[in-house]
Structure formats: C-alpha cells, structure tokens
C-alpha cells in the first residue's frame, strides 16, 4: 500500500491520539472551564456530547466511508478537527461551543472509523496483531499524556493555548498523512438512500463477522471506563496508585503479552481468554476486599485482563473481515457500540455501588465478562454454520 508502512502506521496511530484528545482536552482542564461556563454539569456534557455523535452515527460513518473513500474521510476529519479546536480557543458562548462539539463528534468518528481499517490494510500480515493493538492504545496513552501536558500548558499560557496546540497537532498529522496515504478510488457502489442505510445497519448487525468485534468491544467499554472511573476512589490509601497503574498496566500488557498471544491464538479466542481472566480477577477482588494487598493485586490483574481484550478486539476486525468494505462497516459498529458502552457503564456501576458497595462491583463485572465470552461463542458458532 505504501513504501513506508511502519511510518504510515505510526502516523495513523498519531491521528488516533488526536482523536482521543478531542475528549481529553476538555477533561484535563475541567475545573478551569467550569469558571468560564458556569457549572460542572455543563462542562461534563461538553465532554460527553462528542461520544454521543458516535453512539448515534457510528455505523453510518462506516457505510459512508465505503463510498467516500477512507483517505478522504480521515483527512477531512483531521482538518475539521483542527478548524474546530482553533475556533474553540475563542471560548465562544456555551450554545455555540456545544454546536462546535457536535461537529467535533463527526470529526472524531471519521478518525476512529478510518484509522483502524487503514492500519489493517497497511500492516504486513505477520505484524497485524501488533499494529491493531498499537491502535487500540490510543485513547489511554493520549489521556495519560494530556494529564501531564494539558494542565501545565493551561497554567502557563491559559486554556486557549491547549485548544490551539491541539489544532496545530491535527494540522501536522493531516499534512503527514496527506503525503503518506496513497490515493485510491473509493469503491463503486450504488447511490445511498435512507432505506439503504437502514438495511445496511441490519446487514452489519446480523453478520457474525462484522458485528462480533463490536459486540465484544461493547462489553469491554462498559466495564473498563466504569471501573477506571469508580473503582480507584473505593480503594482508600491505594486510590492514587490504582488510578495511575490501571491504565498503564492495561496498555503495557496489551502491547506485550497481548501481542505475543495473538501469534498463538485467534483474536476471538484471546478476547474470550481476557474476559475469563477478568472474571476470575473480579471474583478474587470481591473475596479479598478487606485485604489491601491482595485486593490491589486483583485490581491490577483485572486491568491487565481488560487490556488483552482491548487489543484483541481491534485485531478481530481484519481477522474476521477480509475486504476493506467489511472492515469499514465493522469499525463503524465498533465505534457505535463502544460509545454505547462508555455512555452507559459508569452510571450503571455507580447505582450498583450505591446500593451494594463492593458487592456491586463484582455483580457488575461478572455478568459482563460472561456476556463477552458467551456472545463471541454464539457468533463463532454462526460463522461455522456459514
């Protein structure tokens, strides 16, 4: 696809970091933006509305990506994201800012749909697991970097500087990818109608190949984001250590042990193994809740297990879908159900903790881990039946 596949893969991954920063640039200066926009609730909605766009239109983006061409989708999304960040540096009135965030949701969606498909096309077969796992790390690594850089930059030059820095970053990555990405004509497909979009959604979610990665990823996102948000505050003196170590352990295990295992197991089997380990770690965490060291150990094993699920879920997209069109649709479904998981998991776990305490954590995690294992088994059975 290109003379510089490794460089292109890194540039695509860098685009993913920029997409994650569309959330993170608000989150890391949350308190400073409250001073400009009034209440924490208003700023919280400013963060979440980007994901709501993907929740509604995720699969639709995959459908349009087939017709427009992934190169155009990605470059257009990056340029739109750069323009919106520059505009947001003006700190416009709240309704105008929210309108820009809705448009930014479309930018984010274009990147997260086109990025993994282009990486899967670029990576040699023997390195595809590593490349897809690298892509899967973009969200956690972007947030970790922004947590260090964002507050420092905002304190030094004001909150506007963070928006402008993000805009410049997106422009640079767009320029690099404009050079590296080959120009390929999009697939010749019949005109798209509303009825056609609806039918295509049905085709995607009925397919045991296109839908399976997304359905497994839903169980991962509903678990991981909720646990990362609500579990550390329950750990007393270990709170800060857990909040820092959980994402790092998850990413580190995904990029090392997870990649090694992808050379020995199929992506689907590895997702199921990750969920099984997460289930055992959840039960162990509940059984030793009153013992700080075993409890923290179980928490970190849980994070590691979910890291394995994360990378293998993205690796399943090219393993289960051979063509660019099918991969684009599968990536759109991953974006849609991933956003559904991140939107619903935290309030559900918060309600269970309020009602049942630590038992609510276990009651939340165990059925979801089982669900991920069982659903992938059912989809695999459907694939075997043809």
CSV table of C-alpha atoms in Angstrom, one decimal:
chain,number,residue,atom,x,y,z
A,1,UNK,CA,0.0,0.0,0.0
A,2,UNK,CA,2.9,2.4,0.7
A,3,UNK,CA,6.7,2.3,0.6
A,4,UNK,CA,6.8,3.3,4.3
A,5,UNK,CA,4.3,1.1,6.1
A,6,UNK,CA,5.8,1.5,9.6
A,7,UNK,CA,5.8,5.3,9.2
A,8,UNK,CA,2.2,5.3,7.9
A,9,UNK,CA,1.0,3.1,10.8
A,10,UNK,CA,2.6,5.4,13.3
A,11,UNK,CA,1.1,8.4,11.6
A,12,UNK,CA,-2.4,6.8,11.7
A,13,UNK,CA,-1.9,6.0,15.4
A,14,UNK,CA,-0.9,9.6,15.9
A,15,UNK,CA,-4.2,10.6,14.3
A,16,UNK,CA,-5.9,8.4,16.9
A,17,UNK,CA,-4.1,10.2,19.7
A,18,UNK,CA,-5.5,13.4,18.3
A,19,UNK,CA,-9.0,12.0,18.2
A,20,UNK,CA,-8.8,10.9,21.9
A,21,UNK,CA,-7.6,14.4,22.7
A,22,UNK,CA,-10.9,15.7,21.5
A,23,UNK,CA,-12.2,14.3,24.8
A,24,UNK,CA,-9.1,14.8,26.8
A,25,UNK,CA,-8.5,18.5,26.1
A,26,UNK,CA,-11.7,19.2,27.9
A,27,UNK,CA,-11.3,16.7,30.7
A,28,UNK,CA,-7.8,17.7,31.8
A,29,UNK,CA,-8.9,21.4,32.3
A,30,UNK,CA,-12.3,20.6,33.5
A,31,UNK,CA,-12.1,22.9,36.6
A,32,UNK,CA,-10.8,25.8,34.6
A,33,UNK,CA,-13.6,25.5,32.0
A,34,UNK,CA,-16.2,25.5,34.8
A,35,UNK,CA,-15.0,29.0,35.6
A,36,UNK,CA,-15.9,30.0,32.0
A,37,UNK,CA,-19.1,28.0,31.5
A,38,UNK,CA,-20.8,28.0,34.9
A,39,UNK,CA,-21.4,24.6,36.3
A,40,UNK,CA,-19.7,21.1,36.3
A,41,UNK,CA,-22.7,19.6,34.7
A,42,UNK,CA,-22.5,21.9,31.7
A,43,UNK,CA,-18.8,21.1,31.2
A,44,UNK,CA,-19.4,17.4,31.7
A,45,UNK,CA,-22.0,17.5,28.9
A,46,UNK,CA,-19.4,19.3,26.8
A,47,UNK,CA,-17.1,16.2,27.2
A,48,UNK,CA,-19.7,13.5,26.6
A,49,UNK,CA,-21.5,15.0,23.6
A,50,UNK,CA,-18.6,14.1,21.3
A,51,UNK,CA,-19.2,10.4,22.1
A,52,UNK,CA,-23.0,10.7,21.7
A,53,UNK,CA,-22.4,11.5,18.0
A,54,UNK,CA,-20.6,8.2,17.6
A,55,UNK,CA,-23.3,6.4,19.5
A,56,UNK,CA,-25.9,7.6,17.0
A,57,UNK,CA,-23.9,7.6,13.8
A,58,UNK,CA,-21.1,5.2,14.3
A,59,UNK,CA,-22.2,2.5,11.9
A,60,UNK,CA,-23.5,5.2,9.4
A,61,UNK,CA,-19.9,6.5,9.3
A,62,UNK,CA,-18.6,3.1,8.3
A,63,UNK,CA,-21.2,3.0,5.5
A,64,UNK,CA,-20.3,6.4,4.1
A,65,UNK,CA,-16.6,5.6,4.5
A,66,UNK,CA,-17.1,2.9,1.8
A,67,UNK,CA,-18.4,5.4,-0.6
A,68,UNK,CA,-16.3,8.5,0.0
A,69,UNK,CA,-13.0,6.7,0.5
A,70,UNK,CA,-11.1,6.2,3.7
A,71,UNK,CA,-8.3,8.6,2.8
A,72,UNK,CA,-10.8,11.4,2.2
A,73,UNK,CA,-12.7,10.6,5.4
A,74,UNK,CA,-9.6,10.7,7.5
A,75,UNK,CA,-8.0,13.8,6.1
A,76,UNK,CA,-11.4,15.6,6.1
A,77,UNK,CA,-11.9,14.6,9.8
A,78,UNK,CA,-8.5,15.8,10.8
A,79,UNK,CA,-8.9,19.2,9.1
A,80,UNK,CA,-12.3,19.7,10.5
A,81,UNK,CA,-10.9,18.8,14.0
A,82,UNK,CA,-8.1,21.3,13.6
A,83,UNK,CA,-10.5,24.1,12.5
A,84,UNK,CA,-12.9,23.4,15.4
A,85,UNK,CA,-10.2,23.4,18.0
A,86,UNK,CA,-8.9,26.7,16.7
A,87,UNK,CA,-12.4,28.1,16.9
A,88,UNK,CA,-12.9,26.7,20.4
A,89,UNK,CA,-9.9,28.7,21.5
A,90,UNK,CA,-12.1,31.8,21.3
A,91,UNK,CA,-14.2,30.2,24.2
A,92,UNK,CA,-17.4,31.1,22.5
A,93,UNK,CA,-20.8,31.2,24.3
A,94,UNK,CA,-21.9,27.9,25.7
A,95,UNK,CA,-24.6,27.1,22.9
A,96,UNK,CA,-22.0,27.9,20.2
A,97,UNK,CA,-19.3,25.8,21.9
A,98,UNK,CA,-21.7,22.9,22.2
A,99,UNK,CA,-22.6,23.2,18.5
A,100,UNK,CA,-18.8,23.0,17.7
A,101,UNK,CA,-18.5,20.0,19.9
A,102,UNK,CA,-21.3,18.2,18.0
A,103,UNK,CA,-19.3,18.9,14.8
A,104,UNK,CA,-16.2,17.7,16.6
A,105,UNK,CA,-18.0,14.4,17.2
A,106,UNK,CA,-18.3,13.9,13.5
A,107,UNK,CA,-14.5,14.6,13.2
A,108,UNK,CA,-13.8,12.1,16.0
A,109,UNK,CA,-16.0,9.5,14.3
A,110,UNK,CA,-14.3,9.8,11.0
A,111,UNK,CA,-10.9,9.2,12.5
A,112,UNK,CA,-11.8,6.2,14.7
A,113,UNK,CA,-13.6,4.6,11.7
A,114,UNK,CA,-11.0,5.2,9.1
A,115,UNK,CA,-7.9,4.7,11.3
A,116,UNK,CA,-8.1,1.0,12.2
A,117,UNK,CA,-9.1,0.0,8.7
A,118,UNK,CA,-6.2,1.8,7.1
A,119,UNK,CA,-3.8,0.3,9.6
A,120,UNK,CA,-5.1,-3.2,8.9
A,121,UNK,CA,-4.6,-2.6,5.2
A,122,UNK,CA,-1.1,-1.2,5.7
A,123,UNK,CA,0.4,-3.7,8.2
A,124,UNK,CA,2.0,-6.9,6.9
A,125,UNK,CA,0.1,-10.0,7.9
A,126,UNK,CA,2.7,-11.1,10.5
A,127,UNK,CA,2.6,-7.7,12.2
A,128,UNK,CA,-1.1,-7.1,12.0
A,129,UNK,CA,-1.8,-8.0,15.6
A,130,UNK,CA,0.9,-5.6,16.8
A,131,UNK,CA,-0.4,-2.8,14.6
A,132,UNK,CA,-4.0,-3.2,15.7
A,133,UNK,CA,-3.0,-3.5,19.3
A,134,UNK,CA,-1.0,-0.3,19.0
A,135,UNK,CA,-4.1,1.4,17.6
A,136,UNK,CA,-6.2,0.2,20.5
A,137,UNK,CA,-3.8,2.0,22.9
A,138,UNK,CA,-4.5,5.5,21.5
A,139,UNK,CA,-7.2,6.5,24.0
A,140,UNK,CA,-5.3,5.6,27.2
A,141,UNK,CA,-2.0,7.0,26.0
A,142,UNK,CA,-3.5,10.2,24.8
A,143,UNK,CA,-5.2,10.8,28.1
A,144,UNK,CA,-2.1,10.0,30.1
A,145,UNK,CA,0.0,12.5,28.0
A,146,UNK,CA,-2.7,15.2,28.3
A,147,UNK,CA,-2.9,14.7,32.0
A,148,UNK,CA,0.7,15.8,32.2
A,149,UNK,CA,0.9,18.4,29.4
A,150,UNK,CA,-2.6,19.9,29.4
A,151,UNK,CA,-2.7,21.5,32.9
A,152,UNK,CA,0.9,22.7,32.6
A,153,UNK,CA,0.2,24.4,29.3
A,154,UNK,CA,-3.1,25.9,30.5
A,155,UNK,CA,-1.4,27.3,33.6
A,156,UNK,CA,1.4,28.7,31.5
A,157,UNK,CA,-0.5,30.2,28.6
A,158,UNK,CA,-4.2,29.9,29.5
A,159,UNK,CA,-6.8,27.4,28.4
A,160,UNK,CA,-6.9,28.8,24.9
A,161,UNK,CA,-3.3,27.6,24.4
A,162,UNK,CA,-4.4,23.9,24.8
A,163,UNK,CA,-7.1,24.3,22.1
A,164,UNK,CA,-4.6,25.9,19.8
A,165,UNK,CA,-2.0,23.3,20.4
A,166,UNK,CA,-4.5,20.6,19.6
A,167,UNK,CA,-5.5,22.4,16.4
A,168,UNK,CA,-1.8,22.6,15.3
A,169,UNK,CA,-1.3,18.9,16.1
A,170,UNK,CA,-4.2,17.9,14.0
A,171,UNK,CA,-3.0,20.0,11.1
A,172,UNK,CA,0.5,18.5,11.2
A,173,UNK,CA,-0.8,14.9,11.3
A,174,UNK,CA,-3.2,15.8,8.4
A,175,UNK,CA,-0.2,17.1,6.4
A,176,UNK,CA,1.9,14.0,7.1
A,177,UNK,CA,-0.9,11.6,6.2
A,178,UNK,CA,-1.7,13.6,3.0
A,179,UNK,CA,1.8,12.7,1.9
A,180,UNK,CA,1.9,9.1,3.1
A,181,UNK,CA,-1.6,7.8,2.2
A,182,UNK,CA,-1.9,6.6,-1.3
A,183,UNK,CA,-4.7,7.9,-3.5
A,184,UNK,CA,-7.1,5.1,-4.1
A,185,UNK,CA,-10.5,5.4,-5.8
A,186,UNK,CA,-13.4,4.6,-3.5
A,187,UNK,CA,-15.5,1.5,-4.2
A,188,UNK,CA,-18.1,1.9,-7.0
A,189,UNK,CA,-21.3,1.4,-5.1
A,190,UNK,CA,-25.0,2.3,-5.9
A,191,UNK,CA,-26.4,5.6,-4.6
A,192,UNK,CA,-27.3,5.5,-0.9
A,193,UNK,CA,-30.8,6.2,0.3
A,194,UNK,CA,-32.2,6.3,3.9
A,195,UNK,CA,-33.8,2.9,3.3
A,196,UNK,CA,-30.4,1.7,2.2
A,197,UNK,CA,-28.7,3.0,5.3
A,198,UNK,CA,-31.3,1.2,7.5
A,199,UNK,CA,-30.9,-2.0,5.5
A,200,UNK,CA,-27.1,-1.8,5.8
A,201,UNK,CA,-27.4,-1.5,9.6
A,202,UNK,CA,-29.4,-4.7,9.6
A,203,UNK,CA,-26.8,-6.4,7.4
A,204,UNK,CA,-24.0,-5.4,9.8
A,205,UNK,CA,-25.5,-6.5,13.0
A,206,UNK,CA,-26.8,-9.7,11.5
A,207,UNK,CA,-23.4,-10.6,10.3
A,208,UNK,CA,-21.4,-12.8,12.7
A,209,UNK,CA,-18.2,-11.4,11.2
A,210,UNK,CA,-18.9,-7.7,11.0
A,211,UNK,CA,-20.8,-7.5,14.3
A,212,UNK,CA,-18.7,-9.8,16.5
A,213,UNK,CA,-15.8,-7.4,17.2
A,214,UNK,CA,-18.2,-4.6,18.1
A,215,UNK,CA,-20.4,-6.7,20.3
A,216,UNK,CA,-17.3,-8.0,22.3
A,217,UNK,CA,-15.9,-4.4,22.4
A,218,UNK,CA,-19.2,-3.2,24.0
A,219,UNK,CA,-18.7,-5.5,27.0
A,220,UNK,CA,-15.1,-4.2,27.3
A,221,UNK,CA,-16.0,-0.5,27.2
A,222,UNK,CA,-18.9,-0.7,29.6
A,223,UNK,CA,-16.5,-2.5,32.0
A,224,UNK,CA,-13.3,-0.6,31.6
A,225,UNK,CA,-14.4,3.0,31.6
A,226,UNK,CA,-16.7,2.5,34.6
A,227,UNK,CA,-14.1,0.6,36.6
A,228,UNK,CA,-11.4,3.1,35.8
A,229,UNK,CA,-13.7,5.9,36.9
A,230,UNK,CA,-15.3,4.5,40.0
A,231,UNK,CA,-13.0,1.7,41.4
A,232,UNK,CA,-10.0,3.7,42.5
A,233,UNK,CA,-12.0,6.0,44.8
A,234,UNK,CA,-13.1,2.9,46.7
A,235,UNK,CA,-9.5,1.7,47.5
A,236,UNK,CA,-8.7,4.1,50.3
A,237,UNK,CA,-4.9,4.7,50.6
A,238,UNK,CA,-4.3,2.8,47.3
A,239,UNK,CA,-6.6,5.2,45.3
A,240,UNK,CA,-3.8,7.2,43.6
A,241,UNK,CA,-1.7,4.2,42.9
A,242,UNK,CA,-4.6,2.3,41.3
A,243,UNK,CA,-5.8,5.3,39.2
A,244,UNK,CA,-2.3,5.7,37.8
A,245,UNK,CA,-1.4,2.0,37.4
A,246,UNK,CA,-4.6,0.6,36.0
A,247,UNK,CA,-4.4,2.3,32.5
A,248,UNK,CA,-0.6,1.8,32.4
A,249,UNK,CA,-0.9,-1.9,33.2
A,250,UNK,CA,-3.7,-2.3,30.7
A,251,UNK,CA,-1.8,-0.7,27.9
A,252,UNK,CA,1.5,-2.3,28.8
A,253,UNK,CA,0.1,-5.9,28.9
A,254,UNK,CA,-1.9,-5.3,25.7
A,255,UNK,CA,1.2,-4.2,23.8
A,256,UNK,CA,3.5,-7.0,25.2
A,257,UNK,CA,1.7,-10.2,26.3
A,258,UNK,CA,-1.3,-9.4,24.2
A,259,UNK,CA,0.7,-9.1,21.0
A,260,UNK,CA,2.7,-12.3,21.8
A,261,UNK,CA,-0.5,-14.2,22.4
A,262,UNK,CA,-2.0,-13.0,19.1
A,263,UNK,CA,0.7,-15.1,17.3
A,264,UNK,CA,-0.6,-18.2,19.1
A,265,UNK,CA,-4.4,-17.6,19.5
A,266,UNK,CA,-7.1,-16.2,17.3
A,267,UNK,CA,-8.2,-12.7,18.2
A,268,UNK,CA,-11.6,-14.0,19.2
A,269,UNK,CA,-10.2,-16.7,21.5
A,270,UNK,CA,-7.9,-14.2,23.1
A,271,UNK,CA,-10.8,-11.8,23.7
A,272,UNK,CA,-12.6,-14.7,25.5
A,273,UNK,CA,-9.5,-15.6,27.5
A,274,UNK,CA,-9.2,-12.0,28.6
A,275,UNK,CA,-12.8,-11.9,29.7
A,276,UNK,CA,-12.3,-15.2,31.6
A,277,UNK,CA,-9.2,-13.8,33.4
A,278,UNK,CA,-11.1,-10.6,34.2
A,279,UNK,CA,-14.0,-12.6,35.6
A,280,UNK,CA,-11.6,-14.5,38.0
A,281,UNK,CA,-9.9,-11.3,39.0
A,282,UNK,CA,-13.3,-9.7,39.8
A,283,UNK,CA,-14.3,-12.6,42.0
A,284,UNK,CA,-10.9,-12.5,43.7
A,285,UNK,CA,-11.2,-8.8,44.3
A,286,UNK,CA,-14.5,-9.3,46.0
A,287,UNK,CA,-13.3,-12.2,48.1
A,288,UNK,CA,-10.3,-10.3,49.4
A,289,UNK,CA,-11.9,-6.8,49.6
A,290,UNK,CA,-10.8,-6.3,53.2
A,291,UNK,CA,-7.2,-7.2,52.5
A,292,UNK,CA,-5.4,-4.3,50.8
A,293,UNK,CA,-2.5,-6.0,49.1
A,294,UNK,CA,-4.4,-9.0,47.6
A,295,UNK,CA,-7.2,-6.6,46.7
A,296,UNK,CA,-4.9,-4.2,44.8
A,297,UNK,CA,-3.2,-7.2,43.1
A,298,UNK,CA,-6.7,-8.4,41.9
A,299,UNK,CA,-7.4,-4.9,40.6
A,300,UNK,CA,-4.2,-4.8,38.6
A,301,UNK,CA,-4.9,-8.3,37.2
A,302,UNK,CA,-8.3,-7.1,36.2
A,303,UNK,CA,-6.8,-4.1,34.4
A,304,UNK,CA,-4.3,-6.4,32.6
A,305,UNK,CA,-7.0,-8.8,31.5
A,306,UNK,CA,-9.1,-6.0,30.0
A,307,UNK,CA,-6.0,-4.7,28.2
A,308,UNK,CA,-5.8,-8.1,26.5
A,309,UNK,CA,-9.5,-7.8,25.5
A,310,UNK,CA,-8.9,-4.3,24.2
A,311,UNK,CA,-6.1,-5.1,21.7
A,312,UNK,CA,-7.6,-8.4,20.6
A,313,UNK,CA,-11.0,-6.8,19.9
A,314,UNK,CA,-9.4,-4.5,17.3
A,315,UNK,CA,-7.3,-7.3,15.9
A,316,UNK,CA,-10.5,-9.3,15.3
A,317,UNK,CA,-11.7,-6.7,12.7
A,318,UNK,CA,-9.2,-7.7,10.0
A,319,UNK,CA,-9.1,-11.4,11.1
A,320,UNK,CA,-12.9,-11.8,10.6
A,321,UNK,CA,-13.3,-9.4,7.7
A,322,UNK,CA,-11.2,-9.7,4.6
A,323,UNK,CA,-12.3,-6.8,2.5
A,324,UNK,CA,-12.0,-3.0,3.0
A,325,UNK,CA,-15.7,-2.5,2.8
A,326,UNK,CA,-16.5,-5.1,5.5
A,327,UNK,CA,-13.7,-3.8,7.7
A,328,UNK,CA,-15.0,-0.2,7.4
A,329,UNK,CA,-18.5,-1.4,8.4
A,330,UNK,CA,-17.1,-3.4,11.3
A,331,UNK,CA,-15.1,-0.4,12.5
A,332,UNK,CA,-18.2,1.7,12.4
A,333,UNK,CA,-20.0,-0.8,14.5
A,334,UNK,CA,-17.1,-0.8,17.0
A,335,UNK,CA,-17.3,3.0,17.3
A,336,UNK,CA,-21.1,2.8,17.8
A,337,UNK,CA,-21.2,0.1,20.4
A,338,UNK,CA,-18.0,1.3,22.1
A,339,UNK,CA,-19.7,4.7,22.6
A,340,UNK,CA,-22.8,2.9,23.9
A,341,UNK,CA,-20.6,1.2,26.5
A,342,UNK,CA,-18.8,4.3,27.6
A,343,UNK,CA,-22.1,6.2,28.0
A,344,UNK,CA,-24.0,3.5,30.0
A,345,UNK,CA,-21.4,1.8,32.1
A,346,UNK,CA,-20.4,4.5,34.6
A,347,UNK,CA,-24.0,5.4,35.7
A,348,UNK,CA,-24.9,1.7,36.0
A,349,UNK,CA,-21.9,0.9,38.1
A,350,UNK,CA,-22.5,4.0,40.3
A,351,UNK,CA,-26.0,2.8,41.0
A,352,UNK,CA,-24.8,-0.7,42.0
A,353,UNK,CA,-22.1,0.7,44.2
A,354,UNK,CA,-24.6,3.0,45.9
A,355,UNK,CA,-26.9,0.1,46.6
A,356,UNK,CA,-24.5,-2.8,47.3
A,357,UNK,CA,-21.0,-1.4,47.9
A,358,UNK,CA,-18.1,-3.6,46.9
A,359,UNK,CA,-20.5,-6.5,46.1
A,360,UNK,CA,-22.0,-4.2,43.4
A,361,UNK,CA,-18.6,-4.1,41.7
A,362,UNK,CA,-18.5,-7.9,41.4
A,363,UNK,CA,-22.1,-8.1,40.4
A,364,UNK,CA,-21.4,-5.6,37.7
A,365,UNK,CA,-18.2,-7.2,36.3
A,366,UNK,CA,-19.0,-10.9,36.4
A,367,UNK,CA,-22.1,-10.9,34.2
A,368,UNK,CA,-20.5,-8.6,31.7
A,369,UNK,CA,-17.4,-10.8,31.4
A,370,UNK,CA,-19.7,-13.9,30.9
A,371,UNK,CA,-21.6,-11.9,28.3
A,372,UNK,CA,-18.5,-11.2,26.3
A,373,UNK,CA,-17.4,-14.9,26.4
A,374,UNK,CA,-20.9,-16.3,25.5
A,375,UNK,CA,-21.6,-13.8,22.8
A,376,UNK,CA,-18.4,-14.5,21.0
A,377,UNK,CA,-19.1,-18.2,21.3
A,378,UNK,CA,-22.5,-17.8,19.7
A,379,UNK,CA,-21.1,-15.7,16.9
A,380,UNK,CA,-18.3,-18.2,16.3
A,381,UNK,CA,-21.0,-21.0,16.1
A,382,UNK,CA,-22.9,-18.9,13.5
A,383,UNK,CA,-19.7,-18.4,11.4
A,384,UNK,CA,-19.0,-22.2,11.4
A,385,UNK,CA,-22.6,-22.8,10.2
A,386,UNK,CA,-21.9,-20.4,7.3
